[in-house]
Amino acid sequence: MVNPRGDETHDNHQVKCNQIECCLQPFHLSQVQLLSVRDLMLANMERGLMKTPQKPSTLKMLPTYVRSTPDGTERGDFLVLDLGGAQFRILHVELKDSAKVEMESQVYAIPDEVMHGTGQQLFDHVAECLGRFLRQQKLHQKVLPLGFTFSFPCVQSQLDKSVLISWTKGFHCSDVEGKDVVHLLREAICRQGDYEVDVIAIVNDTVGAMMSCGYQDHSCEVGFIVGTGTNLCYMEEMGNVESVEGDEGKMCINTEWGALGDDGELSSIQTEIDKQLDQNSLVSGKQCFDKLVSGMYMGEIVRLILVKLANQGLLFDGTTTQALLSKGCFETKHVSAIEDDHSGLSSARKILSVLGLNPSEQDCVNVQQVCSAVSTRSANLCAAGLAAVAARLQCNSQDPNRKITIGVDGSVYKQHPKFSQRLHSALQHLAPKCQINFLISEDGSGKGTAIVTAVAKRLAAQRHQIDEILAPFQLSQAKLEEVQSRMRTEMAIGLCKDTHASATVKMLPTYVRSTPDGTERGDFIALDLGGTNFRVLYVHIGRREDVGVQIVSKTYSLPQEIIQGTGVKLFDHIIDCISEFQSENNLRGRRLPLGFTFSFPCKQTNLDQGILMTWTKGFSASGCVGKDVVMLLREAAVRKKNNDLIVVALVNDTVGTMMTCGYSDPACEIGLIVGTGTNACYMEELRNVELLDGDEGKMCVNMEWGAFGDNNCLEDIATSFDRDVDKFSINPGKQRYEKMISGMYLGEIVRQILIILTQRKILFGGNISERLKTRDIFPTRFLSLIESDTLGLVQVRSILTDLGLRSTCDDTMLVKEVCTVVSRRAAQLCAAGIAAVVEKMRENRGLEQLKVTVGVDGTLYKLHPHFAGVVHETVKVLAPRCDVTFLQSDDGSGKGAALITAVACRIAGAEARAA
C-alpha cells in the first residue's frame, strides 16, 4: 500500500524544490544575457578611452603610465612599500636569473591616532619604519629603487605621480586628499635624513598582478582580480588613449570595471536581492558590477536569499535567528566551504549551526544550491567581462588567433573550489575563438610592484643608451646654421675660377640661361637615358590656359650586349628606337628639336655639348668616355640616315625638374632632387660664374652638391654610422653629403643602428638575424613605410619578421624612432643646403625679402610621409627672409628636357629676329 503521508511528504518536498529553483532562476543568466553584458563592457571601454564621448562611460579607464611588460631581463634589488590598510608591508625583493625572486618582508601597524591624524604624521611614520627596515636588512647605505602600492582611489598622471581622491578603509589623515602621495612620501623620507631611496613607481594592485605574471610569461598583458573586490587592467594601444599624448606603443589601463552598470544598464539582470543589498550598502547606486561579482558581497547575497527562503517556509522549517538576520554574518569564505564536493554539506551544517539554526540534510543541500547559483553567476559575469577584453585585444592586434595570457589574483578565484573552472568554461562559450591562458599571480602588490619598478628602471637605463646612440643625429639650429654657412663657402669656391678645380661643390654651368616664361610653343622630341631602360617622348607645348603640355612616350630596353658593347652599337640602337617611335607617331619627315637627358657624369661645355667623364650603373660601352655624347648621338643619326632630329640641349635631370616646375610657376628658379641620390641647381647671376665670360643675365648652375663634405668640412656632424656606411660604399670618401641625405644610404644607416641596439640587448632580445647582418637589406622604402602615420605597429612588425626578427611592441616603437631620427636629420641637412641657396639668391639681388619656388623630384621627397614637411619647416627657420614655395615636379627628365629645348628655341628665335 502507498503511504498517503509519504506521498504528501514527497509532493511537499518537490514543491519546495521548485519554489527554491524559481527563486534562484534570475541568477541563472542565459548566453544572450551574458553576451549583452560583454557588449556593454566593450562599449563602455571604448567610451572610457575617449576625451569627450557622446555618452559618459561608467568605466574610468585610467592610464597607469605603465608602458611595458617584463621581458625577462629585469635584475637587481628593489624595495616595495605596500600601503592599503591598518597594517602596511615593506619588502626587499631580489630579481635574479631564470625568473627567480627572493623576498624579505616586514609588516608594520599603523596606530589609530596616526590613521586619524595629519598626513605628515602618517608619512613620517611610514618613512621611519622604512628606515628601520633598511637598517635591519643592512641596506641603509644603498640607494635602492622603490615601488609604492597605494590602494586608495587616486588619479595618476605619471608613473611616479598620483593624487589621492579620497580616503577609504577608515583612514582620515588631514591634508592628503588632492595631494600627490609620492611627493608626500619623498618629503617624509627627506625629513628622516639618514637614508635615501629612489621612488620610481606608484602601482595599482591589478597592475601588480599582471606584472607579477608577466615576469613568468612575457605575453601576459591582462591583470584580473576577483577577491574582496574586482578589477581588471590590460595593455591598450596608445593611439586609443585620448587622455594621454602620443600614439606609439602601449599603455596599461586600469578599467575600474566594478562600476559597470552604475548608469542602470545592468538593471535587467539585477534581482530583487541585488537591489536590496545595494540599498543597504555604504555606496548605494555605485559599484554595480562589483556587487554582482566580488567577494565582499557574495556571502551577503547568499544570506539575503536564505532569509527570504526561510520567511517563505522553504528553509529551516520557516525559522530565522538573530544571527542569520545580522548583516555580514554569512561570509564569502563560507560560500567556498559549502561548495566543496567532499566536505561541503558538513561545512554547511557547522556554519548554519553557528548561526543558531538546526538545518535538516535537505536544508544543507538547498543552501549549497543557493551558494552555487550566486557564485556561478559571479563567474559567468567575470567571463563576460573578460570576453570583452579579449575581443578588444584581438581587434587592436588585428589577429583573430592571438593568444592571450591573463594574470589572476584574489581570494574568490584562488580559494573557491569551483569558481575558476566555471569562469573558464563560460569564457570558452563567450569567446570560442580566443586562446586564453590563466596564470595565478603570486603577491601582485609586493612582487608585482617590484617588477613594475624593475621594468621602469630597465627602460630608463635603455633610454639612456638609446639617447647616447641617437644624440649625434640630433642637430641643433646653431649646428644647422653652421652647415648652411659651410655650404655657402663651398659654393663660392666652386664659382671662383681660381679655386674651382679643388672645389667639392662643383657649381657647373649648364648653359641654361632662362626658365620658361609661358610663351614657349611647339613640338619637341625628348630622350631620357639613365639606365637599362630609356624613354623617347613626343612633347607638344601649347598655351598654358589651353592644352598646356601634352606627352606621348614609349620605354625601350637596352640589352646587356648593347650597354657593354661598343659606343657605336649603343647609339645606333638608340637612334633605331627613336626612328621606330617617330614612325609609330607619324613624325617622320618632321625636323623636331630634341632635348637629351643624359644621367651620367658629364662636363658640359655648351647647352648641346657634354663630355662623358665615366660610365656608371653597369654601362661600359667602349669609345664613349672622353667624348661629346651629343656628337655621338648626331653621328649615329647620320649613320642611320635619320635627318629629322635637331639636338638642341643636353640636360641634367635636376635642371629638368626646375624647368618642368618653372612652366607651372614662373617663380621657380631652383631644382632639387632627393631620391636615390641628391642634387640641386639654381639660377645664378652670370657675373658670379667666373668660369664663363659675360656679366649680364643668369645661368643655371648644377651644384653637384652630393660631394659637399668630401674635404672633411662635415666631419664634426658625421656619426660613426655615417663613417661605416662610407667605408663600405663603392666610393669611400666621396659624396659624403649625399650619404647623409639620399635614399641610397638612409636604410643602411638605420640597419647599422639596429645592429648596435641589438648587440646591447635593447632590441629583439639581443638576437641579430642573419638577414639583418646583410648590407643594404634595409631599403629606404622601409623607412617610408615604418614612419607612415597610417601603418600600424602590426604592419611594422611584419616588415621586421620578413627580416628574420622577432619583435615586441617596444621593439617596433624603437625601430620607428630610429627611422624617424635618421630621416629627420637627412631632411634638416637638405634644408640647410636649400637655405644656403635661397639666401645667396636674395643677397645676389639685394632684396630684403626673396620670394622663390623650388621644383622638387625624387622618391624620398615624394613618398616619405614626413621628409618634405621637415624640409619646409627647417628652411623657414634657417632662411627667415626668404618666402620659399616647394612644387613637386612631374617628369622632370622628359618634360623638363623638352621645356629646356623649347626655351632654347625661343631665345634663339628672339636673337635671330634681333639680328
mmCIF file with all atom_site columns, C-alpha atoms in Angstrom, residues 471-580:
data_model
loop_
_atom_site.group_PDB
_atom_site.id
_atom_site.type_symbol
_atom_site.label_atom_id
_atom_site.label_alt_id
_atom_site.label_comp_id
_atom_site.label_asym_id
_atom_site.label_entity_id
_atom_site.label_seq_id
_atom_site.pdbx_PDB_ins_code
_atom_site.Cartn_x
_atom_site.Cartn_y
_atom_site.Cartn_z
_atom_site.occupancy
_atom_site.B_iso_or_equiv
_atom_site.pdbx_formal_charge
_atom_site.auth_seq_id
_atom_site.auth_comp_id
_atom_site.auth_asym_id
_atom_site.auth_atom_id
_atom_site.pdbx_PDB_model_num
ATOM 1   C CA . ALA A 1 471 ? 72.269 62.046 -29.889 1.00 0.00 ? 471 ALA A CA 1
ATOM 2   C CA . PRO A 1 472 ? 74.745 62.687 -32.756 1.00 0.00 ? 472 PRO A CA 1
ATOM 3   C CA . PHE A 1 473 ? 71.793 62.710 -35.193 1.00 0.00 ? 473 PHE A CA 1
ATOM 4   C CA . GLN A 1 474 ? 70.042 65.497 -33.254 1.00 0.00 ? 474 GLN A CA 1
ATOM 5   C CA . LEU A 1 475 ? 71.192 68.698 -34.950 1.00 0.00 ? 475 LEU A CA 1
ATOM 6   C CA . SER A 1 476 ? 70.578 71.989 -33.184 1.00 0.00 ? 476 SER A CA 1
ATOM 7   C CA . GLN A 1 477 ? 69.591 75.125 -35.041 1.00 0.00 ? 477 GLN A CA 1
ATOM 8   C CA . ALA A 1 478 ? 73.080 76.515 -34.405 1.00 0.00 ? 478 ALA A CA 1
ATOM 9   C CA . LYS A 1 479 ? 74.672 73.419 -35.968 1.00 0.00 ? 479 LYS A CA 1
ATOM 10  C CA . LEU A 1 480 ? 72.353 73.592 -38.995 1.00 0.00 ? 480 LEU A CA 1
ATOM 11  C CA . GLU A 1 481 ? 73.273 77.270 -39.425 1.00 0.00 ? 481 GLU A CA 1
ATOM 12  C CA . GLU A 1 482 ? 76.938 76.186 -39.449 1.00 0.00 ? 482 GLU A CA 1
ATOM 13  C CA . VAL A 1 483 ? 76.178 73.633 -42.191 1.00 0.00 ? 483 VAL A CA 1
ATOM 14  C CA . GLN A 1 484 ? 74.349 76.351 -44.148 1.00 0.00 ? 484 GLN A CA 1
ATOM 15  C CA . SER A 1 485 ? 77.349 78.688 -43.789 1.00 0.00 ? 485 SER A CA 1
ATOM 16  C CA . ARG A 1 486 ? 79.784 75.973 -44.900 1.00 0.00 ? 486 ARG A CA 1
ATOM 17  C CA . MET A 1 487 ? 77.649 75.265 -47.969 1.00 0.00 ? 487 MET A CA 1
ATOM 18  C CA . ARG A 1 488 ? 77.832 78.967 -48.845 1.00 0.00 ? 488 ARG A CA 1
ATOM 19  C CA . THR A 1 489 ? 81.617 78.812 -48.530 1.00 0.00 ? 489 THR A CA 1
ATOM 20  C CA . GLU A 1 490 ? 81.871 75.746 -50.769 1.00 0.00 ? 490 GLU A CA 1
ATOM 21  C CA . MET A 1 491 ? 79.524 77.339 -53.334 1.00 0.00 ? 491 MET A CA 1
ATOM 22  C CA . ALA A 1 492 ? 81.821 80.367 -53.508 1.00 0.00 ? 492 ALA A CA 1
ATOM 23  C CA . ILE A 1 493 ? 84.866 78.123 -54.010 1.00 0.00 ? 493 ILE A CA 1
ATOM 24  C CA . GLY A 1 494 ? 83.100 76.301 -56.867 1.00 0.00 ? 494 GLY A CA 1
ATOM 25  C CA . LEU A 1 495 ? 82.105 79.539 -58.627 1.00 0.00 ? 495 LEU A CA 1
ATOM 26  C CA . CYS A 1 496 ? 85.591 81.062 -58.393 1.00 0.00 ? 496 CYS A CA 1
ATOM 27  C CA . LYS A 1 497 ? 87.803 80.388 -61.402 1.00 0.00 ? 497 LYS A CA 1
ATOM 28  C CA . ASP A 1 498 ? 90.984 80.127 -59.317 1.00 0.00 ? 498 ASP A CA 1
ATOM 29  C CA . THR A 1 499 ? 89.597 77.616 -56.811 1.00 0.00 ? 499 THR A CA 1
ATOM 30  C CA . HIS A 1 500 ? 87.102 75.720 -58.995 1.00 0.00 ? 500 HIS A CA 1
ATOM 31  C CA . ALA A 1 501 ? 89.455 72.805 -59.686 1.00 0.00 ? 501 ALA A CA 1
ATOM 32  C CA . SER A 1 502 ? 89.711 71.969 -55.974 1.00 0.00 ? 502 SER A CA 1
ATOM 33  C CA . ALA A 1 503 ? 86.036 72.578 -55.169 1.00 0.00 ? 503 ALA A CA 1
ATOM 34  C CA . THR A 1 504 ? 83.917 69.775 -53.732 1.00 0.00 ? 504 THR A CA 1
ATOM 35  C CA . VAL A 1 505 ? 80.677 71.521 -54.725 1.00 0.00 ? 505 VAL A CA 1
ATOM 36  C CA . LYS A 1 506 ? 81.479 71.864 -58.437 1.00 0.00 ? 506 LYS A CA 1
ATOM 37  C CA . MET A 1 507 ? 78.934 74.566 -59.390 1.00 0.00 ? 507 MET A CA 1
ATOM 38  C CA . LEU A 1 508 ? 78.894 73.505 -63.067 1.00 0.00 ? 508 LEU A CA 1
ATOM 39  C CA . PRO A 1 509 ? 77.412 75.861 -65.693 1.00 0.00 ? 509 PRO A CA 1
ATOM 40  C CA . THR A 1 510 ? 74.553 74.165 -67.565 1.00 0.00 ? 510 THR A CA 1
ATOM 41  C CA . TYR A 1 511 ? 74.237 76.823 -70.285 1.00 0.00 ? 511 TYR A CA 1
ATOM 42  C CA . VAL A 1 512 ? 70.557 77.116 -69.451 1.00 0.00 ? 512 VAL A CA 1
ATOM 43  C CA . ARG A 1 513 ? 70.117 80.881 -69.250 1.00 0.00 ? 513 ARG A CA 1
ATOM 44  C CA . SER A 1 514 ? 66.380 81.234 -68.702 1.00 0.00 ? 514 SER A CA 1
ATOM 45  C CA . THR A 1 515 ? 63.383 79.490 -67.221 1.00 0.00 ? 515 THR A CA 1
ATOM 46  C CA . PRO A 1 516 ? 60.077 79.172 -69.139 1.00 0.00 ? 516 PRO A CA 1
ATOM 47  C CA . ASP A 1 517 ? 58.097 82.407 -69.495 1.00 0.00 ? 517 ASP A CA 1
ATOM 48  C CA . GLY A 1 518 ? 54.903 80.778 -70.772 1.00 0.00 ? 518 GLY A CA 1
ATOM 49  C CA . THR A 1 519 ? 55.326 81.807 -74.415 1.00 0.00 ? 519 THR A CA 1
ATOM 50  C CA . GLU A 1 520 ? 57.048 78.549 -75.374 1.00 0.00 ? 520 GLU A CA 1
ATOM 51  C CA . ARG A 1 521 ? 55.206 76.744 -78.184 1.00 0.00 ? 521 ARG A CA 1
ATOM 52  C CA . GLY A 1 522 ? 55.840 73.834 -80.483 1.00 0.00 ? 522 GLY A CA 1
ATOM 53  C CA . ASP A 1 523 ? 56.538 70.132 -80.847 1.00 0.00 ? 523 ASP A CA 1
ATOM 54  C CA . PHE A 1 524 ? 59.666 68.505 -79.450 1.00 0.00 ? 524 PHE A CA 1
ATOM 55  C CA . ILE A 1 525 ? 61.371 65.153 -79.015 1.00 0.00 ? 525 ILE A CA 1
ATOM 56  C CA . ALA A 1 526 ? 62.900 64.206 -75.660 1.00 0.00 ? 526 ALA A CA 1
ATOM 57  C CA . LEU A 1 527 ? 65.323 61.363 -74.998 1.00 0.00 ? 527 LEU A CA 1
ATOM 58  C CA . ASP A 1 528 ? 65.737 60.206 -71.393 1.00 0.00 ? 528 ASP A CA 1
ATOM 59  C CA . LEU A 1 529 ? 68.746 57.895 -70.941 1.00 0.00 ? 529 LEU A CA 1
ATOM 60  C CA . GLY A 1 530 ? 69.786 56.978 -67.406 1.00 0.00 ? 530 GLY A CA 1
ATOM 61  C CA . GLY A 1 531 ? 69.628 53.201 -67.031 1.00 0.00 ? 531 GLY A CA 1
ATOM 62  C CA . THR A 1 532 ? 68.964 49.904 -68.760 1.00 0.00 ? 532 THR A CA 1
ATOM 63  C CA . ASN A 1 533 ? 65.594 51.271 -69.874 1.00 0.00 ? 533 ASN A CA 1
ATOM 64  C CA . PHE A 1 534 ? 65.306 54.570 -71.713 1.00 0.00 ? 534 PHE A CA 1
ATOM 65  C CA . ARG A 1 535 ? 62.364 56.658 -72.900 1.00 0.00 ? 535 ARG A CA 1
ATOM 66  C CA . VAL A 1 536 ? 61.549 58.514 -76.093 1.00 0.00 ? 536 VAL A CA 1
ATOM 67  C CA . LEU A 1 537 ? 58.900 61.248 -75.774 1.00 0.00 ? 537 LEU A CA 1
ATOM 68  C CA . TYR A 1 538 ? 56.948 63.423 -78.164 1.00 0.00 ? 538 TYR A CA 1
ATOM 69  C CA . VAL A 1 539 ? 56.053 66.642 -76.353 1.00 0.00 ? 539 VAL A CA 1
ATOM 70  C CA . HIS A 1 540 ? 53.585 69.257 -77.563 1.00 0.00 ? 540 HIS A CA 1
ATOM 71  C CA . ILE A 1 541 ? 53.710 72.595 -75.754 1.00 0.00 ? 541 ILE A CA 1
ATOM 72  C CA . GLY A 1 542 ? 50.701 74.854 -76.209 1.00 0.00 ? 542 GLY A CA 1
ATOM 73  C CA . ARG A 1 543 ? 49.137 77.715 -74.326 1.00 0.00 ? 543 ARG A CA 1
ATOM 74  C CA . ARG A 1 544 ? 49.104 77.124 -70.576 1.00 0.00 ? 544 ARG A CA 1
ATOM 75  C CA . GLU A 1 545 ? 45.458 78.037 -70.333 1.00 0.00 ? 545 GLU A CA 1
ATOM 76  C CA . ASP A 1 546 ? 44.538 75.652 -73.166 1.00 0.00 ? 546 ASP A CA 1
ATOM 77  C CA . VAL A 1 547 ? 46.162 72.240 -73.552 1.00 0.00 ? 547 VAL A CA 1
ATOM 78  C CA . GLY A 1 548 ? 49.421 73.094 -71.780 1.00 0.00 ? 548 GLY A CA 1
ATOM 79  C CA . VAL A 1 549 ? 51.937 70.268 -72.215 1.00 0.00 ? 549 VAL A CA 1
ATOM 80  C CA . GLN A 1 550 ? 50.867 67.004 -73.878 1.00 0.00 ? 550 GLN A CA 1
ATOM 81  C CA . ILE A 1 551 ? 53.160 63.969 -73.896 1.00 0.00 ? 551 ILE A CA 1
ATOM 82  C CA . VAL A 1 552 ? 53.298 60.664 -75.768 1.00 0.00 ? 552 VAL A CA 1
ATOM 83  C CA . SER A 1 553 ? 56.102 58.350 -74.677 1.00 0.00 ? 553 SER A CA 1
ATOM 84  C CA . LYS A 1 554 ? 57.466 54.860 -75.052 1.00 0.00 ? 554 LYS A CA 1
ATOM 85  C CA . THR A 1 555 ? 60.032 52.954 -72.996 1.00 0.00 ? 555 THR A CA 1
ATOM 86  C CA . TYR A 1 556 ? 62.705 50.827 -74.677 1.00 0.00 ? 556 TYR A CA 1
ATOM 87  C CA . SER A 1 557 ? 65.119 48.344 -73.122 1.00 0.00 ? 557 SER A CA 1
ATOM 88  C CA . LEU A 1 558 ? 68.852 48.193 -73.597 1.00 0.00 ? 558 LEU A CA 1
ATOM 89  C CA . PRO A 1 559 ? 70.170 44.589 -73.764 1.00 0.00 ? 559 PRO A CA 1
ATOM 90  C CA . GLN A 1 560 ? 73.364 43.754 -71.865 1.00 0.00 ? 560 GLN A CA 1
ATOM 91  C CA . GLU A 1 561 ? 75.291 43.188 -75.102 1.00 0.00 ? 561 GLU A CA 1
ATOM 92  C CA . ILE A 1 562 ? 74.412 46.756 -76.115 1.00 0.00 ? 562 ILE A CA 1
ATOM 93  C CA . ILE A 1 563 ? 75.345 48.587 -72.890 1.00 0.00 ? 563 ILE A CA 1
ATOM 94  C CA . GLN A 1 564 ? 78.564 46.578 -72.583 1.00 0.00 ? 564 GLN A CA 1
ATOM 95  C CA . GLY A 1 565 ? 79.416 46.586 -76.278 1.00 0.00 ? 565 GLY A CA 1
ATOM 96  C CA . THR A 1 566 ? 80.676 49.496 -78.371 1.00 0.00 ? 566 THR A CA 1
ATOM 97  C CA . GLY A 1 567 ? 79.509 53.083 -78.275 1.00 0.00 ? 567 GLY A CA 1
ATOM 98  C CA . VAL A 1 568 ? 78.596 52.834 -81.954 1.00 0.00 ? 568 VAL A CA 1
ATOM 99  C CA . LYS A 1 569 ? 76.203 49.945 -81.268 1.00 0.00 ? 569 LYS A CA 1
ATOM 100 C CA . LEU A 1 570 ? 74.697 51.735 -78.247 1.00 0.00 ? 570 LEU A CA 1
ATOM 101 C CA . PHE A 1 571 ? 73.907 54.982 -80.051 1.00 0.00 ? 571 PHE A CA 1
ATOM 102 C CA . ASP A 1 572 ? 72.837 53.183 -83.249 1.00 0.00 ? 572 ASP A CA 1
ATOM 103 C CA . HIS A 1 573 ? 70.334 51.187 -81.153 1.00 0.00 ? 573 HIS A CA 1
ATOM 104 C CA . ILE A 1 574 ? 69.043 54.396 -79.572 1.00 0.00 ? 574 ILE A CA 1
ATOM 105 C CA . ILE A 1 575 ? 68.539 56.033 -82.995 1.00 0.00 ? 575 ILE A CA 1
ATOM 106 C CA . ASP A 1 576 ? 66.772 52.880 -84.243 1.00 0.00 ? 576 ASP A CA 1
ATOM 107 C CA . CYS A 1 577 ? 64.333 53.146 -81.330 1.00 0.00 ? 577 CYS A CA 1
ATOM 108 C CA . ILE A 1 578 ? 63.785 56.867 -81.947 1.00 0.00 ? 578 ILE A CA 1
ATOM 109 C CA . SER A 1 579 ? 63.100 56.153 -85.635 1.00 0.00 ? 579 SER A CA 1
ATOM 110 C CA . GLU A 1 580 ? 60.601 53.444 -84.652 1.00 0.00 ? 580 GLU A CA 1
#
